[in-house]
Amino acid sequence: MHQQPYKTYYYVLRKHLLVLTGVSLIALASACGGETSKAEKQVARKPQPVLDSTYYISYMTKDPLLKEHTDWAKKFYRERSFKLGWFKNNEIVPQANEMMTMISKAGEEGLDPKKYQFKDFKTMFANLEAAKADSAKFTEIQKEIDVALTGTYFVWASDYYRGVIIPKENKEIEWDVKRNKIKLHKALMTVLNERESKYSYAKFSPLHPEYARLKSALANYRKVQAAGGWPKVTSTKYAVGQKSPAVSGLKKRLGLASADSTFNAETVTALKNFQSAQGLKPDGNLGPETVKLLNVPVDQRIKQIILNMERWRWIPKSFEEDYLIVNIPEFRLRVFEKGKEALAMNVIVGKTMNSTPIFSDKMENVVLAPYWNVPASIVRDELGSKIANDPGYLERTNMELVDSKGNQVDPSQVDFSSVTRDSWKYILRKKPGPKNDLGDVKFIFPNTNDIYLHDTPHDELFSQAKRNFSHGCVRVERPLELAEYLLRPVGWDMGKIQSTIAQGTEKHVRLKQVLPVYLVYFTAWADESGNVHFREDIYGHDRTLAQQYFNEVHATVMKPTSNGRGKL
């Protein structure tokens, strides 16, 4: 069994931080000597010192790791009138020990404990103990310890709550979801019981249950890793009741309690559950794709879990009560009302070359019987040459070319070979109707990407397990049901929606209240039952993030921690 370096550090740290469990530094020393000394009594009675702003600013800026968090330190100490944060009656508060314990377990979060153990608190506490007879020296050491603890918290909390990689500061990371606006100095004040918060800062806990479930999954997968990983599965067809030595390995891989050699109904059920969790059709057969995913190394799955834990740190502290979310790799849309899932359906997202962007915005309108305004890129790459070479193309495909005022334009007068997004001054659009690429309805949340949700005339594509076929927009499986749900508050039912569509005239209907929309990218998650789901990294975002994340986070986060099996 391997023992992580952070665990060793933790035990050493606990030995030297007994003072932080509620026993004061001064009282600990006096217990060894029998009676409280005069010097100790004087220290206990002395006024709690305050900091000079130049002190903590100088301390923070001299340390490369602390420097970027200087502004948080400024806000923290200004709000407390420069009083020390980690001492009460000249004794270190218990929260210091809680923080050190949390840091020692940072590997459980996919973080590296060593990054946050950059201050030698063992020596600092020893020096503080030795200086109790020297009031001035005691005060100076107090100040150093206080700022060091504050800086340590900000370094850890920034990674834990905001992320090791900050998308807004990194052009290679595609993630334009509204950012987590956590105020770290307020979080620290909550930790120190100086303010209340609806968030779990005081317990050093994650903000989202989805993150907590991934953390549990990470612990289970590390148990699998410590036990040597999964047995290799071969591509073989088995009939129920058939026996084979290889079936024993398959059962172990699927986490079944019984690992005999009989391929039974329990094996089929477990295999179907595995396929569903991987986004495959649950047919219970050991096809090539199923076998491929069964044989993905546990180390790779651990990395995938850690990367998706990191993405949850980028999500805002909490979602609104009502919102719509699309998980792109899952090809799935969900609508939440008052915090509970109200509607869910499959979607089709962009092809690899036309990837659906990751961002958030607010839905404002539902458009019935919509025109399809063709993007300039499609005009340039696909349709321009067809229109130029075929005078009857527009009429035959129920399309028209108009100017910004809606006036018809003769396509023979347009140079389609020089079209760019900036130079394209016309509108090429397909008229409402059954062959319209947007189908009968689209859902508008204005954004610079020109991305929206919409219907499609190609319903047959929803039967595919992998559904990345579009030019970037999100095609919805049951658009009329979604439209009815969204338009209920403004008096629209299914009958009214369908009769309006049948008229063939574009109709914009404004929502009673804008609805937050999130287009996100999670390739691993755990459901409420603890079942872990994985999806293919269809756009390569995991690969890009892994290159940066694991360069920042030490390789110790990939080490196994203990023996065992764990859930799959």
XYZ file of C-alpha atoms in Angstrom:
568
model
C 0.000 0.000 0.000
C 1.303 3.404 -0.923
C 1.181 6.352 1.417
C 0.966 9.796 -0.063
C 3.521 12.400 0.970
C 0.779 14.701 2.173
C -0.361 12.098 4.701
C 3.097 11.921 6.238
C 3.184 15.682 6.416
C -0.248 15.705 8.012
C 0.788 13.471 10.913
C 3.881 15.589 11.549
C 1.794 18.720 11.343
C -0.772 17.406 13.799
C 1.973 16.681 16.294
C 3.144 20.263 16.185
C -0.271 21.882 15.930
C -1.865 20.473 19.046
C -2.013 24.051 20.185
C -4.637 24.684 17.546
C -7.258 22.316 18.909
C -8.539 24.834 21.424
C -5.560 24.814 23.806
C -3.631 28.046 23.704
C 0.029 28.210 22.881
C 0.652 29.682 26.285
C -1.441 27.184 28.207
C 0.284 24.275 26.469
C 3.667 25.435 27.650
C 2.474 26.080 31.183
C 1.049 22.575 31.416
C 4.553 21.224 30.946
C 5.994 23.406 33.688
C 3.216 22.967 36.177
C 2.336 26.589 36.943
C 1.639 29.531 34.696
C 4.678 31.804 34.652
C 4.567 35.519 35.155
C 5.620 36.042 31.522
C 2.798 33.847 30.305
C 0.256 35.787 32.338
C 1.579 39.038 30.925
C 1.227 37.751 27.361
C -2.316 36.582 28.033
C -3.263 40.033 29.380
C -1.550 42.081 26.676
C -3.736 43.846 24.101
C -4.178 42.036 20.794
C -1.859 43.733 18.268
C -3.000 45.358 15.019
C -1.206 45.333 11.705
C 0.265 48.176 9.771
C -0.838 47.959 6.124
C 2.734 48.268 4.905
C 3.609 45.136 6.903
C 1.191 42.680 5.303
C 1.534 44.235 1.850
C 5.311 43.880 2.047
C 5.007 40.324 3.388
C 2.630 39.262 0.606
C 4.464 40.904 -2.282
C 7.847 39.417 -1.343
C 6.535 35.880 -1.797
C 5.831 34.917 -5.449
C 3.032 32.559 -4.416
C 1.352 35.134 -2.171
C 1.867 38.157 -4.397
C -1.145 37.556 -6.657
C -3.378 37.410 -3.582
C -2.254 40.721 -2.072
C -5.537 42.441 -2.977
C -7.499 39.826 -1.039
C -5.265 40.445 1.993
C -5.847 44.185 1.692
C -9.617 43.706 1.674
C -9.524 41.224 4.526
C -7.458 43.364 6.916
C -9.148 46.650 5.992
C -12.569 45.189 6.817
C -11.324 44.180 10.262
C -9.584 47.513 10.939
C -6.202 45.756 10.598
C -6.784 43.493 13.588
C -5.247 40.031 13.537
C -7.565 37.408 12.119
C -6.203 34.137 13.462
C -5.695 35.105 17.131
C -8.236 35.629 19.861
C -6.974 36.830 23.213
C -3.498 36.173 21.811
C -4.324 32.507 21.227
C -4.511 30.901 17.799
C -8.112 30.090 16.868
C -9.147 26.460 16.127
C -9.875 27.312 12.475
C -6.130 27.357 11.838
C -5.936 23.663 12.648
C -9.041 22.984 10.535
C -7.427 24.698 7.586
C -4.187 22.757 8.005
C -6.142 19.513 8.149
C -8.027 20.434 4.982
C -4.776 21.294 3.228
C -3.199 18.008 4.263
C -6.101 16.269 2.486
C -5.942 18.409 -0.649
C -5.001 15.346 -2.686
C -8.580 14.139 -2.175
C -9.662 17.175 -4.200
C -7.253 16.484 -7.046
C -4.975 19.228 -5.692
C -1.383 19.054 -4.460
C -0.998 19.575 -0.669
C 2.656 20.609 -1.086
C 1.609 23.743 -2.953
C -0.102 25.052 0.200
C 2.530 23.875 2.705
C 5.034 26.523 1.706
C 5.303 28.187 5.127
C 7.186 26.578 8.004
C 4.508 26.910 10.661
C 6.267 24.367 12.870
C 9.187 26.747 13.316
C 6.922 29.790 13.615
C 4.904 28.218 16.438
C 8.069 27.109 18.221
C 9.473 30.633 17.965
C 6.208 32.064 19.291
C 6.346 29.722 22.263
C 9.961 30.676 22.958
C 9.179 34.408 22.776
C 6.408 34.474 25.374
C 8.686 36.225 27.836
C 9.506 38.930 25.274
C 6.334 40.883 24.546
C 7.700 42.793 21.552
C 9.149 39.698 19.914
C 5.982 37.742 20.652
C 3.938 40.427 18.878
C 6.167 40.398 15.790
C 5.909 36.638 15.465
C 2.148 36.859 15.947
C 1.930 39.257 13.017
C 4.000 37.001 10.799
C 1.923 33.932 11.665
C -1.331 35.800 11.070
C -0.384 37.044 7.610
C 1.142 33.689 6.711
C -2.084 31.892 7.650
C -4.130 34.443 5.733
C -1.944 34.104 2.655
C -2.024 30.317 2.902
C -5.817 30.394 3.001
C -6.030 32.574 -0.096
C -3.649 30.361 -2.069
C -5.629 27.261 -1.146
C -9.101 28.805 -1.436
C -8.334 30.328 -4.820
C -7.537 26.877 -6.215
C -10.315 25.112 -4.326
C -13.148 27.544 -5.024
C -12.110 29.375 -8.202
C -9.937 26.791 -9.940
C -6.259 26.052 -10.535
C -6.708 27.232 -14.138
C -8.714 30.431 -14.608
C -10.461 30.331 -18.037
C -10.780 34.114 -18.302
C -6.996 34.383 -17.959
C -6.189 31.567 -20.372
C -7.019 31.827 -24.070
C -6.453 28.128 -24.708
C -9.286 27.119 -22.403
C -12.648 27.435 -24.136
C -15.090 28.321 -21.372
C -17.130 31.519 -21.471
C -19.677 30.622 -18.793
C -20.191 33.489 -16.368
C -17.465 33.208 -13.798
C -17.525 32.245 -10.171
C -17.435 35.635 -8.429
C -16.479 34.342 -5.002
C -14.973 36.985 -2.724
C -12.194 35.159 -0.938
C -11.812 37.712 1.847
C -15.512 37.311 2.685
C -15.107 33.539 2.596
C -12.244 33.797 5.096
C -14.321 36.017 7.365
C -16.988 33.277 7.281
C -14.364 30.682 8.205
C -13.387 32.801 11.201
C -17.062 33.106 12.283
C -17.088 36.841 11.653
C -19.964 36.753 9.163
C -22.677 34.371 8.064
C -23.062 32.953 4.567
C -25.436 30.554 2.823
C -22.337 28.924 1.343
C -20.307 26.278 3.156
C -17.031 28.203 3.519
C -16.938 27.701 7.295
C -16.764 23.932 6.793
C -14.170 24.172 4.023
C -16.743 22.322 1.893
C -17.463 22.398 -1.863
C -20.165 24.693 -3.211
C -21.871 22.167 -5.483
C -23.168 18.656 -4.678
C -22.021 17.585 -8.148
C -18.452 18.355 -7.120
C -18.867 16.419 -3.868
C -20.127 13.375 -5.780
C -17.144 13.507 -8.120
C -14.859 13.699 -5.099
C -16.406 10.491 -3.755
C -15.979 8.898 -7.171
C -12.323 9.931 -7.186
C -11.774 8.186 -3.847
C -13.394 5.001 -5.163
C -11.395 4.987 -8.378
C -8.185 5.456 -6.429
C -9.081 2.313 -4.477
C -9.354 0.481 -7.790
C -5.987 1.959 -8.787
C -4.383 0.864 -5.502
C -5.675 -2.679 -6.050
C -3.895 -2.849 -9.399
C -6.580 -1.559 -11.746
C -9.203 -3.467 -13.708
C -8.817 -6.839 -15.439
C -8.642 -6.694 -19.221
C -11.874 -7.580 -21.025
C -11.914 -9.318 -24.410
C -14.466 -8.912 -27.186
C -16.435 -12.148 -26.991
C -20.116 -12.947 -27.461
C -21.665 -14.880 -24.598
C -25.065 -16.479 -24.256
C -26.822 -16.331 -20.885
C -25.718 -19.390 -18.920
C -22.470 -19.789 -20.848
C -19.319 -20.354 -18.803
C -15.846 -19.042 -19.519
C -12.812 -18.070 -17.398
C -12.938 -14.636 -19.079
C -16.417 -14.000 -17.625
C -14.880 -13.887 -14.146
C -12.696 -10.956 -15.212
C -15.688 -9.226 -16.820
C -17.666 -9.508 -13.597
C -14.791 -8.057 -11.604
C -14.544 -5.186 -14.055
C -18.268 -4.519 -13.672
C -17.947 -4.532 -9.875
C -20.185 -7.540 -9.272
C -19.930 -9.248 -5.890
C -19.926 -12.682 -7.495
C -17.002 -13.269 -9.859
C -17.709 -16.796 -11.009
C -17.354 -17.860 -14.631
C -21.053 -17.916 -15.593
C -22.450 -15.218 -17.905
C -25.854 -14.783 -16.253
C -28.725 -12.275 -16.189
C -26.971 -10.259 -13.479
C -23.978 -9.855 -15.808
C -26.220 -8.648 -18.636
C -27.896 -6.095 -16.349
C -24.520 -4.830 -15.079
C -23.244 -4.596 -18.642
C -26.298 -2.583 -19.719
C -25.848 -0.248 -16.752
C -22.212 0.248 -17.725
C -23.179 1.008 -21.331
C -25.789 3.548 -20.218
C -23.235 5.243 -17.975
C -20.912 5.561 -20.972
C -23.560 6.978 -23.297
C -23.827 3.776 -25.343
C -26.967 1.913 -26.351
C -27.613 -0.570 -23.512
C -27.854 -3.797 -25.511
C -25.946 -6.003 -23.058
C -23.503 -7.159 -25.730
C -19.720 -7.027 -25.627
C -19.325 -5.040 -28.840
C -16.068 -3.316 -29.849
C -17.052 0.092 -28.425
C -18.167 -1.419 -25.122
C -14.961 -3.439 -24.780
C -12.893 -0.378 -25.650
C -14.505 1.606 -22.822
C -14.267 -1.289 -20.356
C -10.520 -1.312 -20.969
C -9.892 2.402 -20.433
C -7.170 2.470 -17.713
C -8.256 3.587 -14.271
C -5.460 6.214 -14.286
C -7.125 7.850 -17.267
C -10.511 7.864 -15.570
C -8.978 9.412 -12.456
C -7.573 12.245 -14.526
C -10.932 12.710 -16.206
C -12.693 12.963 -12.857
C -10.156 15.505 -11.576
C -10.526 17.665 -14.696
C -14.287 17.770 -14.294
C -13.969 18.622 -10.601
C -11.898 21.570 -11.791
C -14.691 22.647 -14.156
C -17.158 22.726 -11.274
C -14.909 25.309 -9.624
C -15.533 27.546 -12.638
C -19.310 27.367 -12.299
C -20.997 30.283 -10.444
C -21.400 29.767 -6.709
C -25.016 28.750 -7.269
C -27.443 28.455 -10.141
C -30.604 30.505 -10.356
C -33.857 28.866 -9.226
C -34.935 28.506 -12.863
C -32.447 27.785 -15.632
C -31.743 25.672 -18.705
C -28.506 23.722 -19.052
C -27.042 21.744 -21.947
C -24.154 19.377 -21.278
C -22.522 19.221 -24.694
C -20.637 15.870 -24.454
C -23.745 14.225 -22.963
C -25.978 15.513 -25.798
C -28.563 16.337 -23.141
C -30.692 19.350 -22.177
C -32.329 19.896 -18.802
C -34.639 22.625 -17.526
C -34.740 23.345 -13.804
C -37.641 25.041 -12.070
C -37.255 26.133 -8.466
C -34.061 24.095 -8.306
C -35.626 20.826 -9.459
C -35.441 19.179 -12.866
C -38.694 19.903 -14.723
C -37.863 18.799 -18.257
C -35.095 16.827 -19.980
C -34.452 15.766 -23.564
C -31.739 14.789 -26.003
C -29.989 17.311 -28.211
C -27.700 17.384 -31.223
C -24.593 19.570 -30.932
C -21.901 20.816 -33.282
C -19.486 18.674 -35.230
C -15.843 18.715 -34.190
C -15.051 21.244 -36.925
C -18.087 23.343 -35.920
C -17.999 22.855 -32.171
C -20.767 24.239 -30.013
C -19.222 26.994 -27.873
C -19.261 26.840 -24.083
C -20.932 29.921 -22.648
C -23.917 31.245 -20.711
C -26.556 33.820 -21.539
C -30.266 34.500 -21.045
C -33.129 33.283 -23.235
C -35.504 36.070 -24.208
C -37.679 34.865 -27.097
C -39.251 31.831 -28.682
C -39.665 32.123 -32.450
C -42.427 30.098 -34.123
C -42.255 29.271 -37.851
C -38.783 30.840 -38.025
C -36.725 31.879 -41.010
C -33.289 30.319 -41.097
C -30.749 33.077 -41.614
C -27.751 31.285 -43.054
C -24.445 32.189 -41.351
C -21.828 33.859 -43.546
C -19.470 30.909 -43.016
C -21.984 28.497 -44.526
C -22.665 30.892 -47.398
C -18.932 31.015 -48.081
C -18.071 27.359 -47.566
C -21.173 25.516 -48.742
C -23.962 27.430 -50.447
C -22.346 30.351 -52.269
C -20.972 28.312 -55.173
C -24.254 26.396 -55.545
C -26.251 29.614 -55.806
C -23.778 31.189 -58.246
C -23.784 28.146 -60.528
C -27.481 27.308 -60.374
C -29.984 30.155 -61.043
C -32.868 28.020 -59.785
C -31.245 26.927 -56.543
C -32.929 29.484 -54.264
C -36.449 28.846 -55.539
C -36.026 25.077 -55.486
C -34.794 25.099 -51.865
C -37.393 27.615 -50.631
C -34.710 30.231 -49.948
C -34.392 33.936 -50.667
C -31.673 36.591 -50.709
C -32.602 39.963 -49.182
C -30.921 43.133 -47.966
C -31.056 44.472 -44.409
C -34.485 45.995 -45.107
C -35.961 42.774 -46.449
C -35.860 43.749 -50.120
C -35.216 40.973 -52.631
C -31.685 40.851 -54.091
C -30.712 39.301 -57.437
C -28.110 36.610 -56.557
C -26.401 37.046 -59.955
C -25.269 40.493 -58.769
C -23.484 39.106 -55.691
C -19.856 37.970 -55.524
C -20.130 34.861 -53.330
C -16.410 34.079 -53.637
C -15.383 36.960 -51.352
C -17.845 36.427 -48.504
C -16.587 37.012 -44.949
C -18.506 37.546 -41.735
C -17.619 41.241 -41.751
C -18.169 41.897 -45.464
C -21.425 39.966 -45.883
C -24.158 42.628 -46.067
C -27.048 40.492 -47.271
C -29.317 37.935 -45.624
C -29.619 34.512 -47.172
C -32.551 32.814 -45.515
C -34.774 29.773 -45.831
C -38.479 30.510 -45.563
C -40.650 28.948 -42.827
C -41.914 25.505 -43.658
C -41.415 21.762 -43.152
C -38.034 21.753 -44.918
C -36.621 24.659 -42.943
C -33.367 23.646 -41.242
C -34.604 25.183 -37.978
C -37.851 23.223 -38.071
C -40.896 24.839 -36.475
C -39.345 26.718 -33.564
C -36.147 28.278 -32.297
C -35.158 29.651 -28.910
C -33.192 32.881 -28.820
C -30.629 33.936 -26.210
C -28.709 36.780 -27.949
C -24.967 36.130 -28.038
C -21.934 36.990 -30.143
C -21.584 33.340 -31.193
C -24.959 33.439 -32.988
C -25.879 30.173 -31.259
C -29.419 29.175 -30.353
C -31.605 26.136 -29.697
C -33.921 24.971 -32.465
C -36.077 22.257 -33.977
C -34.884 20.124 -36.902
C -36.610 18.240 -39.733
C -34.141 15.390 -39.206
C -35.626 13.689 -36.150
C -34.016 10.389 -37.108
C -30.637 11.681 -35.897
C -31.805 11.635 -32.274
C -31.704 7.841 -32.319
C -27.901 7.959 -32.597
C -25.865 7.517 -29.400
C -23.339 10.171 -30.482
C -25.075 13.271 -31.726
C -22.531 15.840 -32.866
C -23.871 16.640 -36.334
C -24.761 20.346 -36.378
C -22.924 23.501 -37.469
C -22.722 24.621 -33.835
C -26.284 25.374 -32.794
C -28.170 22.970 -30.533
C -30.981 20.937 -32.077
C -33.696 19.942 -29.608
C -35.475 16.572 -29.589
C -38.906 17.805 -28.405
C -39.001 21.503 -29.326
C -42.784 21.970 -29.164
C -42.847 20.537 -25.658
C -40.055 22.900 -24.651
C -41.862 25.831 -26.299
C -45.106 25.007 -24.477
C -43.264 24.786 -21.159
C -41.541 28.147 -21.655
C -44.616 29.981 -22.976
C -47.114 28.801 -20.352
C -46.681 31.963 -18.259
C -47.682 34.172 -21.239
C -50.824 32.210 -22.098
C -49.660 29.887 -24.874
C -50.744 26.235 -24.975
C -49.877 23.524 -27.503
C -52.944 24.259 -29.654
C -52.091 27.927 -30.001
C -48.442 27.126 -30.759
C -49.312 24.605 -33.483
C -51.930 26.825 -35.146
C -49.462 29.716 -35.268
C -46.789 27.502 -36.857
C -49.315 26.254 -39.427
C -49.855 29.812 -40.664
C -46.258 29.847 -41.952
C -45.535 33.377 -40.749
C -42.628 33.988 -38.399
C -43.839 34.922 -34.912
C -41.650 36.125 -32.030
C -43.013 35.494 -28.513
C -41.211 37.086 -25.592
C -40.793 35.105 -22.395
C -42.442 36.528 -19.299
C -39.052 36.403 -17.603
C -35.644 35.801 -19.151
C -34.282 32.319 -18.528
C -30.580 31.751 -17.770
C -29.018 29.327 -20.255
C -25.782 27.386 -19.680
C -23.972 25.474 -22.410
C -21.339 23.500 -20.489
C -18.825 20.712 -21.056
C -18.627 17.886 -18.520
C -17.196 14.541 -19.611
C -17.525 12.931 -16.178
C -20.136 13.190 -13.451
C -21.702 11.092 -10.718
C -25.455 10.879 -10.274
C -27.264 10.999 -6.929
C -26.956 7.230 -6.600
C -23.179 7.439 -6.912
C -23.037 5.949 -10.417
C -20.194 7.503 -12.390
C -20.823 8.536 -15.994
C -18.207 9.244 -18.632
C -18.462 10.715 -22.104
C -16.085 11.106 -25.019
C -14.019 14.280 -25.172
C -15.596 15.180 -28.521
C -13.855 18.557 -28.886
C -10.534 17.802 -27.193
C -11.179 20.194 -24.302
C -10.136 17.576 -21.725
C -6.824 17.122 -23.494
C -6.144 20.872 -23.545
C -7.093 21.319 -19.896
C -5.058 18.277 -18.796
C -1.886 19.684 -20.340
C -2.205 22.822 -18.236
C -3.790 21.457 -15.079
C -1.343 18.637 -14.481
C 1.585 20.938 -15.181
C 0.320 23.116 -12.334
C -0.676 20.305 -9.984
C 2.022 17.908 -8.794
C 1.901 14.310 -9.977
C 1.210 13.093 -6.425
C -2.504 13.696 -7.035
C -2.421 10.668 -9.334
C -1.027 8.265 -6.733
C -3.230 5.494 -5.239
C -4.141 5.827 -1.579
C -5.428 2.462 -0.359
C -6.593 -0.967 -1.397
C -10.143 -1.823 -2.350
C -12.551 -2.054 -5.220
C -14.786 0.971 -5.351
C -17.813 1.637 -7.546
C -17.390 1.735 -11.297
